[in-house]
Structure formats: C-alpha cells, structure tokens
Amino acid sequence: MASLRPLSRGPFLLLLIFFVFSLSLLRPIQGNGGSDGGGGGEEFSEELLLKPLPDRKVLAHFHFRSAAPPSAANGRHHHLFPKAIAQLVQKFQIRELELSFTQGRWNYERWGGSDPISTRNAKPPGVELWALFDLPTEEIDPTWKNLTHALSGLFCASINFLESPTAYSSPYWGFLSNNGNLRYGALPREAVCTENLTPWLKILPCRDKAGIASLLYRPSIYKGYYHSQRLRLLSSESKGIILEQTLTVVLQPNSYTSSLLSSSDAQLQPSWSLSQLFKKEMTGKCVLAKSSKIFLELERGLLEKIVEIRDDSWIGKFDGQVGSSLYEYKVDNSNENKPLDVGITWKLPLVWSSVHAPFQASRFLMGSGNERGSIAISLQSTQTHDQYFGDLNDCTVPVIVLQVVPWYVKVYYHTLQISIDGKPQTLSDVIEKIQVTPSEDKLLPGTLEIMLRFPCSMLSATLSLDFDKDSYTLTNILQMSYPDYDVSDDSSLLHNLQEKYLVRSYTEVLLVPLTTPDFSMPYNVITFTCTVLALYFGSLLNVLRGGLVRREIISQKDSARPGLVPLYFLGYLPAKE
Amino acid sequence: MANLLIFIADFVTAMLIRATGQKLLLSRRQSLEYLNLPKLVKNSANINAGDLASLIYLWNPLTIVTCLGLCSSPIDNLMVVLTIYAACSRLAPLAAFGYVLATHLSLYPAILILPVILLLGYGPDAPPAKLFLHKSSNSDGKDPSNNDESRSAVTTHKPVRCFSRRPVVHFMIWVSIWSCYVLFLCSIYLKGLGGLQEMFKKTYGFILTVGDLSPNIGVLWYFFAEVFEFFRNFFLIVFHVNILFMILPLAIRLKHRPCFLAFVYTAISAMLKSYPSVGDSALYLGLLGLFANELADMQFSFFLFFGYIGVSLLSPVMHNLWIWRGTGNANFYFATGLVYSCLQTVLIVESVSTMLKHDRMLRKHVIA
C-alpha cells in the first residue's frame, strides 16, 4: 500500500529515539560510585569485637562506620551514607552529636572501667543526647528543640521530652570544652526496645539483612545484662561527615554448666560461640562494606593454658590494650557453605578480673524524710590504682565532676563538703575550678562542674551537697507518670597526667522520692478552702453590717439624725441578727 | 549574732506595745471622763492593757518558737509595731520609717496606711465621734449654767475629733523620703544582680504569684497544688482581693478606733497571706492584748484559746507524720491548717463584733 510506506519509517525512528533516551537514563543507575562526584568517596566498614568477661559473661561490641566526603552542594546523592543523617547535619549545623540508648548498668567492677570500650560505651541508662552546634548562641536553643523532635521521629523514641529548657543543660567545660554551643540532656527513664533498634539498623547500608548486623538476634540482645546502642556524628568542612554506630551487648551464654551458679570460683566458665550467642553464624559480609572483620579479645596468657579458640581461621594477631591479644577474622571468606563461627572453649576454670579505672565513682542519697537530704559522690580507689600512679608522693590526679540536677531538687551549693580519706578538707585546697549554674524553679536544671585535684595516694574521697525537695502539683504530676523523680547521673572524668588518658565513668541514677499531696481530691480541697473563705467573708461583713440595722431602728425613732450610710442601702442586704 | 538581733527586736517590740498600750489607756480614760462615765471606768475590768499586751507578746509560745527558729518575722513585727506606736504618738518621721520598712520586708503591711493616717489625723482610739457630739449638744442643752465650764471642757479636755491634716502631710512626705532612700540603697546593692526590677519580681512578684508550694500553716499551698492551670490566675486574684476588699468596710465602721483597725488588718493579712507563718499570728495575738478592756466579754474566748493550743500541738505532729515518717497524708496536715484559719476567722469576727457591742453599750450609757 502506498499510504503505509511513510508510516513504516516513523515508528522505527520513534523506537530508535526511545532506545537512545533510555540508555542515557539507565547509565547513572548502573554506574558504580564515583561517576558524578556526589556519591563518590563514601565508605562503610563494619566490625565486631567479642570478649569474655570475668563474671561468666560475654561482651559483644558491634561497630559500624560510615564516612561521607565533604560536599558543598545541597541535596547531593548518597550511595552508602544515610540521607536522613546527612540532612540532619546540614539542617541543624551539627558539628558533633552523640545519641545513646542504653538499658542496664555497666558494672565497672566486673567488666572494667579503663579500656576504650568501657570508657566510650558505658553509658547511663535511658537516653543520652548531646550535641555541639556551629551556630550563634541565640539560635542554639530553638535548633536543639527541633533536633530533639527530628531525632524523636527518626528513632521512634520520646527524645522530644528533652526539648524544654528544664530537661537539658549547657555545661561549660565539665563535659567537653566548648564555647557555649554544647547542649546535654538525658532521660533516665526511657525504656529501650526493638522499636529503637530497628530504625537504628535501617541507617546501615545492608540493614540487618547481610553482614555483621545480620547476627543481631533480638531475643539474645534484649535478654542481655547491658545493651547500649550509640550513634555518633562528627562533621567538619575538611573531612565531611563520619557516622559511627556501635551496639554494645553483654550476654550470658547459655550452656549447661553455666546454670549451676553456686560457687563460680570452681566452675568452668561457659564456652560460647557466635552460633550459641546469636543463633546464627556469619555467612558472608555486607557487599557494600569496604571491610568486615571480627575480633576476639583475650587477656594475654589465657590462650595457651586455659582457652581454646574454636575457629582457627584468624588472619592476624595484635596486641590490644593493657595486656590483651586481639585475633582478627576476616568475614570476606565466609559464605553459606563455609560459615564463620567464632568462639572459645574453656579448658580449665579460671577467675580473673578486668582492668579497672584508678577510681570507682558512685553516688548515693543521704538523709531521710521528704523535706531535705544530701547527695554524696564517692570515689574509691581500686586495686589497679598503683599501676597508674608510679610515684605516689608528688603526683596529683585531676578529676572533673559534672552533675546536672533537675529543678525539683533544690541544691544548696554552699553546703559542698569534700573529705579525703574521711577527713574534711578546706575547699580551696582541693578545688581547682568550679562552675555552678543554679537551678531556677520550673525553668532550668542546676549544673555543677568542678575540677578537683586529689593526691594520687588517696584511698577515698567524698563530695556532699545538701538539698531541699520540692513537692508536686497536679500539673506536674500529669507530665510524669511516676511519683519519684530520677536525678540523672553525673559523669566523672579522670585524667591521668602521665599517660594523657581520659577515663569517663557514669554513676548510678538516683531515685528521689518527693512529697505528694493527695491528688485524688482536688474538688474537695477547693471546696473546703472556699468554704472557709466564704465563712470569713460573710461573717465579717455581717458583723459590720449588724450594727447598721440597729442604727436604722434607732434612727427611725428620731429621724433627724443622719445615718452613716444611706439607709435605703440596708434594704438590699439580708437581715440576720 | 543573728540570735542577739532577733531577741533584741522581740524585746523592743514588746516595749513598744507597752508604750502604745499606755497611750491607748490614757486616751480611753480621757474620753470616758469626758463622757461622764466614771463608773464605767471603775466597774469594768480595768486592766493595764499595755502591760498585759506586752506580756502576752513576750510569753506567747508562738513568739518564742519564732525567735528560736531564727526567722526574720520578729523584725517584720518590730516594724509594724513601730509604725503603730509612732502613729499613736504622732511622730510622723518614725511612723513613716516603720511603714516603709514594714512594706519593704513583706508586702502586706501596706494596708496599714489607712489606720496610720487615721491615727495621725484623729489620734488614738476613742468612742465614736457621734457620742462626743451628742454629749456636747446635751451638755449645751441641759446645763446652760455650766455653759462656760462645758465649753471650756470642750476646748480643753477632749475637743471634738477633727481630722488634723498636718501630721498626715508630714507622714506622706516622710514616706516618700524614706522609700526613695530604701530603693536607692537597694539599687546600689543589687547593681550586678539585675537591679530593682529583679528585686521586685523576686520579692513582691513571688508573694503575689505564689510560685513555691511547700506546705505551711496556711491553706493556699494545697489549694494551688490542686487547682488546674486554667484557673490559677483567677484564684490568685480572688485570694488577694479578699484582703483588699475588707479594708474599706472595716475602715468605715471602725474609723474611730484606728489601733483596733490596725489589729484587725494585721489579723486578716496573717490569715490570708500567701505564705503565713506563726510569726504573723504572734503579732496580732500580742496586739489583741491592747484591747483587753473593751474585749473583756468576747464570746468564744475559751474555744479560741484551746483551739490555738490544740492546733499548735497537732500541726507539727501531722507535718512530721506526712513528710518525715511517710505514714500520714497531706490531708491530715491540711486539716490542721483549715482549723487554724477557722480559728482566726472566729477570732477576727468575734473581736470586731465585741468592739462594736462595746461601742453600742457606751452609746446606750451616754444617751440614756
């Protein structure tokens, strides 16, 4: 047909154009990182550290690190780095941020207090959030408020309770040195559950489907003695954004011998492996990870005599902190057929203790009754005390104590007393620097930052502060569902002069009982009080008026006398005599 | 050092109460003699009101407890009594000093301006002015022979009470001088701490907005702990206006007795103030003794006396049970607070009623 010929060329041309167009669209999707500069340079690495603890438990520390290069453009594409976090950093101008969700208390005596893991990962129970902003001072508080809301939505937690000024404080130098752009808040009562873990895992490139994060068997984690998930952001112009996510879990391995807890000295420590702890073995790394490693840390000297490592495929051995050995396993080589199951078997029972920090910090309440009391912070020197301080005579230890107290607990800072080894000291001898931000009712929590200098040879030191307790009102108690209020813990930073080693430890959360009026009867109280007021008002006015009635009667007899008050007024008042 | 200051303040207060009592007694005797009621002077329980009042003040267990607790209430009380004494003696600068300091230390003595002006204008307590007018008209009408005598009596003994403005004007001037001075000193002292505005916000603002709700012997703390936020401002206004509202009716009825008026104002503010304490009640119980002659046949005196003793004993017990032992409830303690305000109400109402009855009785005697 003559009419069909031009038509047969048209569709062919159309098809050609369509094909070329689709090729140009498809190319960026197929390309690897580095094609258009936006997703370039991002890297992700994952690690897992396993370590047996002295009290028959196992420490598992998951560490995920994502780095994004600096980029000046807004709305860049991300290949591995989570876009939500990058947007957060950009919108709120965050320089540094740390958010941790913790359940359980880190047992400093049994699990150690001075190695980097416990220093950085032993967090207070509940939620702790602190952030350093790159903004002028007056913009920081509204930005903090928006940040808490954004994080609350991102992690399905009630971090938005930290928005009001009564919940956060801005320490000047007690926590980190800063120029007034640090905000610190903590919620000790926040319960942590899988609802918080799932969004945290969603930020990882492989989520929990592949790689080390696939080991996270929820029942094991939440049956543990301590678990803390932490997210840390560091952002700078030169280095870009670095996101570190760590999950620290202390588990009790289930084995038949561990159920007999009568005398742990003579019992064999429970043997464990990944499959026992997490019900799963490593079957391959996350393909997007640059490196994926598992480390097993053992105290030096344990290996040869006491412990047998189950999987022999470790590729490297390093010296870890303070006399331990690290065995490195590479996850790359494992797959479905050749799973990696790291673990140890104990050959002989052993009791040992981990390395402690030079001082053990604890906090407690003194006094009885609901009117007043005292907070006391005590530092006890531990067995490893001598190891830190070589020459005991003329060295001093600087200790920084940061204490944030809510406004309900009215602390009298002038009652600060410090005693070393039981003997009270004059404050000017011991205190090097002190900064107090007193609390204001319903507005600000009270912050105390002290830098103290203790002699190395001291055995114990105690700081005590007196306080008055406030009482509840109906509106306040509706915001908090518990009658006692938590004073979230403080952190003490111990500096060791010789090794420039910063050790941070958190003390316990204090539960302060406050007086509670009877909230079941607001109506009764208001009625009683108003009745008393009405009695006073009515009777007094009645008495004052009472004489006037008589005067009316009298003056009606001799009508020439002018009354004090116009008499027609009296007709309107009820007569009662 | 603080002990000494407080004890001295207490003692001086008692001495000033005694001096005020003596002035009141003198004025009472003069007016009764003028009204030709000498038998009344002999018949009624002629107690030396000044001595009695100062002894009541010094030996009142509430005053002793206040001094032992090292409160600043004795100093507040000293300023109030100083104002009343100076106004009775028509010393305008001293009265202004006492008034300014009393208002500065706690807001409520500001309402004493009315009795002080009446004291300075009219002089100390006396029977109603109408009786004097009646008396003078009667004496003019009845005894024309004694005209010169009675007229001289009118001019020399007890002239008809007219309001003399000069002391009042002096008082106002001195009040402004003293208040400027006090505010000036405060502003110097508080220069680095926020200045005068901060001071007013934290002192007067605190009293008026009732920020702190720690339990005390009043009724406001529990009330404001229970009331909803929406109604809080309304009830604050209600409570404070309750004090202000009674000023005018009382002043109208008791303007011939400004000292008694001051006593009633003190008692009302002690009951309805936002943070009452036993120091305030110590003050008005002491001042109550000044009117022992007029209030001799007060009803319910037995009930009041033992009520005060009972509440003073029970209230600390209930407080201890609630806060220190945790076995009691806030309601126990609040109940004693309610009873205490009921007792104060009864005291105020009965004393006003008795005073008015006394005036009626005088009138009956004069007219009859």
Tab-separated table of N, CA and C in Angstrom, chain A residues 564, chain B residues 23-24 27-28 30-31 86-90 113-130 132-133 157-169 171 251-259 261:
chain	number	residue	atom	x	y	z
A	564	LEU	N	-24.890	57.015	108.985
A	564	LEU	CA	-23.541	56.942	108.407
A	564	LEU	C	-23.614	56.522	106.949
B	23	LYS	N	-0.577	54.683	125.940
B	23	LYS	CA	-1.215	55.804	125.249
B	23	LYS	C	-2.697	55.545	125.052
B	24	LEU	N	-2.997	54.295	124.679
B	24	LEU	CA	-4.397	53.950	124.461
B	24	LEU	C	-5.188	54.082	125.758
B	27	SER	N	-5.859	57.704	126.546
B	27	SER	CA	-6.908	58.234	125.682
B	27	SER	C	-8.281	57.714	126.095
B	28	ARG	N	-8.308	56.443	126.505
B	28	ARG	CA	-9.580	55.853	126.924
B	28	ARG	C	-10.106	56.537	128.189
B	30	GLN	N	-9.382	59.490	129.270
B	30	GLN	CA	-9.797	60.866	128.949
B	30	GLN	C	-11.169	60.893	128.325
B	31	SER	N	-11.395	60.010	127.354
B	31	SER	CA	-12.682	60.081	126.658
B	31	SER	C	-13.808	59.635	127.573
B	86	ALA	N	4.376	54.885	116.669
B	86	ALA	CA	4.734	56.237	116.251
B	86	ALA	C	3.517	57.006	115.771
B	87	ALA	N	2.591	56.268	115.136
B	87	ALA	CA	1.384	56.952	114.687
B	87	ALA	C	0.538	57.375	115.887
B	88	CYS	N	0.506	56.506	116.932
B	88	CYS	CA	-0.233	56.875	118.139
B	88	CYS	C	0.372	58.105	118.787
B	89	SER	N	1.688	58.178	118.772
B	89	SER	CA	2.345	59.317	119.416
B	89	SER	C	2.514	60.481	118.464
B	90	ARG	N	1.948	60.373	117.298
B	90	ARG	CA	2.002	61.449	116.308
B	90	ARG	C	3.427	61.830	115.940
B	113	ILE	N	-1.723	51.596	105.853
B	113	ILE	CA	-1.663	53.036	105.598
B	113	ILE	C	-2.919	53.724	106.108
B	114	LEU	N	-4.055	53.001	106.002
B	114	LEU	CA	-5.310	53.615	106.410
B	114	LEU	C	-5.367	53.837	107.920
B	115	PRO	N	-5.105	52.827	108.730
B	115	PRO	CA	-5.102	53.092	110.176
B	115	PRO	C	-4.050	54.115	110.583
B	116	VAL	N	-2.916	54.115	109.904
B	116	VAL	CA	-1.873	55.072	110.286
B	116	VAL	C	-2.328	56.491	110.001
B	117	ILE	N	-2.959	56.671	108.862
B	117	ILE	CA	-3.468	58.020	108.543
B	117	ILE	C	-4.539	58.420	109.534
B	118	LEU	N	-5.410	57.481	109.885
B	118	LEU	CA	-6.455	57.784	110.853
B	118	LEU	C	-5.866	58.093	112.224
B	119	LEU	N	-4.824	57.358	112.598
B	119	LEU	CA	-4.173	57.613	113.882
B	119	LEU	C	-3.537	58.991	113.900
B	120	LEU	N	-2.868	59.307	112.822
B	120	LEU	CA	-2.200	60.606	112.789
B	120	LEU	C	-3.208	61.741	112.720
B	121	GLY	N	-4.322	61.473	112.033
B	121	GLY	CA	-5.306	62.536	111.884
B	121	GLY	C	-6.152	62.721	113.130
B	122	TYR	N	-6.677	61.611	113.652
B	122	TYR	CA	-7.643	61.689	114.741
B	122	TYR	C	-7.030	61.467	116.095
B	123	GLY	N	-5.946	60.754	116.166
B	123	GLY	CA	-5.399	60.400	117.470
B	123	GLY	C	-5.790	58.976	117.832
B	124	PRO	N	-5.375	58.530	119.034
B	124	PRO	CA	-5.630	57.132	119.395
B	124	PRO	C	-7.111	56.830	119.548
B	125	ASP	N	-7.372	55.546	119.861
B	125	ASP	CA	-8.753	55.038	119.891
B	125	ASP	C	-9.634	55.821	120.851
B	126	ALA	N	-10.861	55.991	120.446
B	126	ALA	CA	-11.822	56.698	121.291
B	126	ALA	C	-13.211	56.215	120.908
B	127	PRO	N	-14.196	56.416	121.751
B	127	PRO	CA	-15.554	56.059	121.357
B	127	PRO	C	-15.985	56.861	120.127
B	128	PRO	N	-17.087	56.433	119.502
B	128	PRO	CA	-17.459	57.085	118.242
B	128	PRO	C	-17.669	58.588	118.394
B	129	ALA	N	-17.360	59.275	117.312
B	129	ALA	CA	-17.416	60.743	117.363
B	129	ALA	C	-18.814	61.239	117.674
B	130	LYS	N	-19.793	60.467	117.257
B	130	LYS	CA	-21.172	60.898	117.469
B	130	LYS	C	-21.491	61.072	118.943
B	132	PHE	N	-19.494	62.106	121.228
B	132	PHE	CA	-18.969	63.383	121.692
B	132	PHE	C	-19.890	64.525	121.264
B	133	LEU	N	-20.337	64.407	120.028
B	133	LEU	CA	-21.267	65.447	119.542
B	133	LEU	C	-22.530	65.457	120.384
B	157	HIS	N	-10.567	69.589	127.574
B	157	HIS	CA	-10.450	68.155	127.817
B	157	HIS	C	-10.325	67.340	126.549
B	158	LYS	N	-11.404	67.264	125.845
B	158	LYS	CA	-11.403	66.390	124.673
B	158	LYS	C	-12.167	67.103	123.574
B	159	PRO	N	-11.467	67.797	122.730
B	159	PRO	CA	-12.185	68.510	121.672
B	159	PRO	C	-12.857	67.511	120.742
B	160	VAL	N	-13.838	67.946	120.052
B	160	VAL	CA	-14.487	67.092	119.060
B	160	VAL	C	-13.436	66.671	118.054
B	161	ARG	N	-13.457	65.400	117.731
B	161	ARG	CA	-12.358	64.889	116.915
B	161	ARG	C	-12.464	65.453	115.515
B	162	CYS	N	-11.504	66.259	115.184
B	162	CYS	CA	-11.458	66.711	113.809
B	162	CYS	C	-10.151	66.221	113.212
B	163	PHE	N	-10.218	66.052	111.951
B	163	PHE	CA	-9.088	65.447	111.244
B	163	PHE	C	-8.006	66.488	111.042
B	164	SER	N	-6.886	66.329	111.703
B	164	SER	CA	-5.828	67.313	111.525
B	164	SER	C	-4.938	66.852	110.393
B	165	ARG	N	-4.802	67.729	109.423
B	165	ARG	CA	-4.112	67.308	108.201
B	165	ARG	C	-2.609	67.370	108.305
B	166	ARG	N	-2.101	68.189	109.188
B	166	ARG	CA	-0.644	68.428	109.157
B	166	ARG	C	0.170	67.177	109.407
B	167	PRO	N	-0.163	66.407	110.470
B	167	PRO	CA	0.656	65.198	110.645
B	167	PRO	C	0.593	64.262	109.452
B	168	VAL	N	-0.580	64.216	108.808
B	168	VAL	CA	-0.731	63.298	107.681
B	168	VAL	C	0.147	63.745	106.519
B	169	VAL	N	0.174	65.040	106.282
B	169	VAL	CA	1.008	65.541	105.186
B	169	VAL	C	2.475	65.277	105.479
B	171	PHE	N	3.595	62.915	107.295
B	171	PHE	CA	3.791	61.477	107.135
B	171	PHE	C	4.020	61.125	105.677
B	251	ALA	N	-12.846	50.022	107.627
B	251	ALA	CA	-12.433	51.394	107.910
B	251	ALA	C	-13.646	52.288	108.149
B	252	ILE	N	-14.693	52.019	107.399
B	252	ILE	CA	-15.896	52.833	107.567
B	252	ILE	C	-16.484	52.624	108.961
B	253	ARG	N	-16.504	51.371	109.412
B	253	ARG	CA	-17.150	51.104	110.690
B	253	ARG	C	-16.278	51.403	111.889
B	254	LEU	N	-14.975	51.306	111.696
B	254	LEU	CA	-14.095	51.413	112.851
B	254	LEU	C	-13.146	52.591	112.738
B	255	LYS	N	-13.589	53.657	112.101
B	255	LYS	CA	-12.635	54.728	111.895
B	255	LYS	C	-12.329	55.491	113.171
B	256	HIS	N	-13.186	55.329	114.186
B	256	HIS	CA	-12.868	55.992	115.434
B	256	HIS	C	-11.886	55.193	116.260
B	257	ARG	N	-11.590	53.980	115.868
B	257	ARG	CA	-10.641	53.153	116.613
B	257	ARG	C	-9.537	52.671	115.673
B	258	PRO	N	-8.632	53.536	115.277
B	258	PRO	CA	-7.635	53.134	114.276
B	258	PRO	C	-6.661	52.062	114.772
B	259	CYS	N	-6.347	52.038	116.070
B	259	CYS	CA	-5.455	50.990	116.564
B	259	CYS	C	-6.098	49.633	116.432
B	261	LEU	N	-8.364	48.936	114.337
B	261	LEU	CA	-8.410	48.686	112.895
B	261	LEU	C	-7.102	48.080	112.420
